[in-house]
Amino acid sequence: MQHISVTVDGTVCESEVEPRTLLVHWLREGLGKVGTVVGCDTSNCGACTILVDGQSVKSCSMLAVQADGCKVTTIQGLSTGDDWHPVQTAFKECHGLQCGYCTPGMVMSTVDLLSENPNPTEEEIREGIHGNLCRCTGYHNIVKSVQYAAELMGGTK
Amino acid sequence: MIPAKFDYVRPSTVDEAVAALAAGGDDAKVLGGGQSLMPVLRLRLGEPSVVIDTTRIDEMKGITDSGTAIVIGAGTTHDEVTKSALVRDHVALLAAATETVADRQIRHRGTMGGAMAHADPAGDQPPVALALDASFTIAGPGGRRTVPASEFFVDYFTTAVGPDEVLVSVTFPKYTGWGAHYEKFNRTAQAWAIVGASAAVRMDGGAIAEARIGLTNMGPGPVRASAVEAALIGASSLDAIAAAAEQAAEGTSPNADIHADVEYREHLARVLTRRAVAKAAGLA
Ligand SMILES: Cc1cc2nc3c(=O)[nH]c(=O)nc-3n(C[C@H](O)[C@H](O)[C@H](O)COP(=O)(O)OP(=O)(O)OC[C@H]3O[C@@H](n4cnc5c(N)ncnc54)[C@H](O)[C@@H]3O)c2cc1C
Ligand code: FES
Ligand code: FES
């Protein structure tokens, strides 16, 4: 077992983990952060996307021990009290989901994209969420959600 | 799936990593960005006894200017490579190819060293290293050695890096002022290249004075299209570029798979080489 200390959604979490524990499994089973989901075994789907030290990462493709000393943000750390993050609001307003399974990852990827590029073109949005698969929506409303989120967050395009 | 049990060590120097590899024996595995290794562990295609995490070795990180070359630490992420002014100014082709690798999440974790050591024939960066005559610094029990790209890539997923060695850095000579373009053909849902063509050209008075061409997924490893490079010298029109690109599939040995048969890959190599050179030369 390995001792780790990770700041998750603003709280310092100390834990003993087996080295083979995937970060996503520790978040879900160790901390109960079940908002972050697993959709594949091949690092393709992006459903498990979180932020590690401010950058989007597939949490199934990193070991929990590797997050030692890092700052992690999950979908459950985005809202402040009852106030949703603008990206969450935008996905609701634009119907950017159907079954919702891909949504936690889509939202986190959008937060990551807009932090680097507050004004993405449609092409940049599609490239920016390339690592997230959605089986339901055909992406149309997801792209609209990202555009609306950019607007809510002060972008102009 | 959950990976099989392994021990984990996180060295903070290259020497410690080499010592950990020696102590771990045959089953020890180096972990870079993990974007290829983690799926292997999860699918239990590999069950190493020890995983040696190199992501916190300072010496293996970052991009430096040695005067005549750009040195990229093996642990430098794809994201850092694409954003580096040194890479964009002096090795533009590497930035262009790296930008197309996978997706944002994977570019945040995946590393230069991992992509080279993994040597997937569909990898976007190995053909750039081959075409631009990069060299590889490898550390092992006997010290350090430098291997040219022409000897680094050995076969499918096989490089000159031995099981007891760690790739420390990759050095690219400067190609300041060269035009560069990477043209890749892939399905929308996957960034992996069916075929890719990387081109760098030095222009002189409107004509190509020198050219470097690398091909992705046209053999067991990256391929350098030397015949095209030679034929391009003096080319100053799209017709001349198209004529030279006709030789792109010469000497290649691509696989057939569900995405493309051999003949189609050869066709793609010619078309993508033409497009990449035309764009690199500023003619398209
Ligand atoms: C969904 C998906 C899509 C992808 N799409 C693309 C794509 O379009 N184009 C592309 O080129 N790549 C693609 N990749 C691969 C990605 O770029 C990987 O990051 C890269 O191939 C491996 O780099 P890594 O740092 O993650 O290495 P790891 O996964 O950590 O390691 C890979 C291999 O290299 C060895 N290794 C790593 N570092 C060292 C070192 N310093 N010394 C010695 N050995 C080392 C490991 O032991 C292992 O065998 C994709 C991956 C995924 C999961
Ligand atoms: S669970 Fe599919 S990418 Fe992580
Ligand atoms: S809404 Fe169902 S997978 Fe995206």
XYZ file of C-alpha atoms in Angstrom, chain B residues 21 36 60 64 70 79 83 87-88 94 125 138 142 176 205 220 229 232 236 238 257 275:
22
model
C 14.998 -1.234 -13.674
C -0.442 3.698 -24.065
C 13.638 14.316 -18.226
C 16.159 23.517 -24.251
C 16.517 21.592 -29.682
C 0.878 19.605 -24.937
C 3.084 25.129 -27.199
C 9.792 23.847 -31.141
C 7.500 26.018 -33.249
C 7.230 18.297 -34.875
C 5.905 11.729 -34.134
C 19.475 6.535 -23.698
C 26.712 1.046 -18.593
C 14.808 27.314 -38.692
C 14.168 31.561 -54.731
C 6.592 -1.756 -39.270
C 13.222 13.964 -51.087
C 11.806 17.352 -54.994
C 8.865 25.041 -57.965
C 2.509 21.904 -58.022
C -6.262 -3.970 -41.888
C -0.528 17.745 -50.220
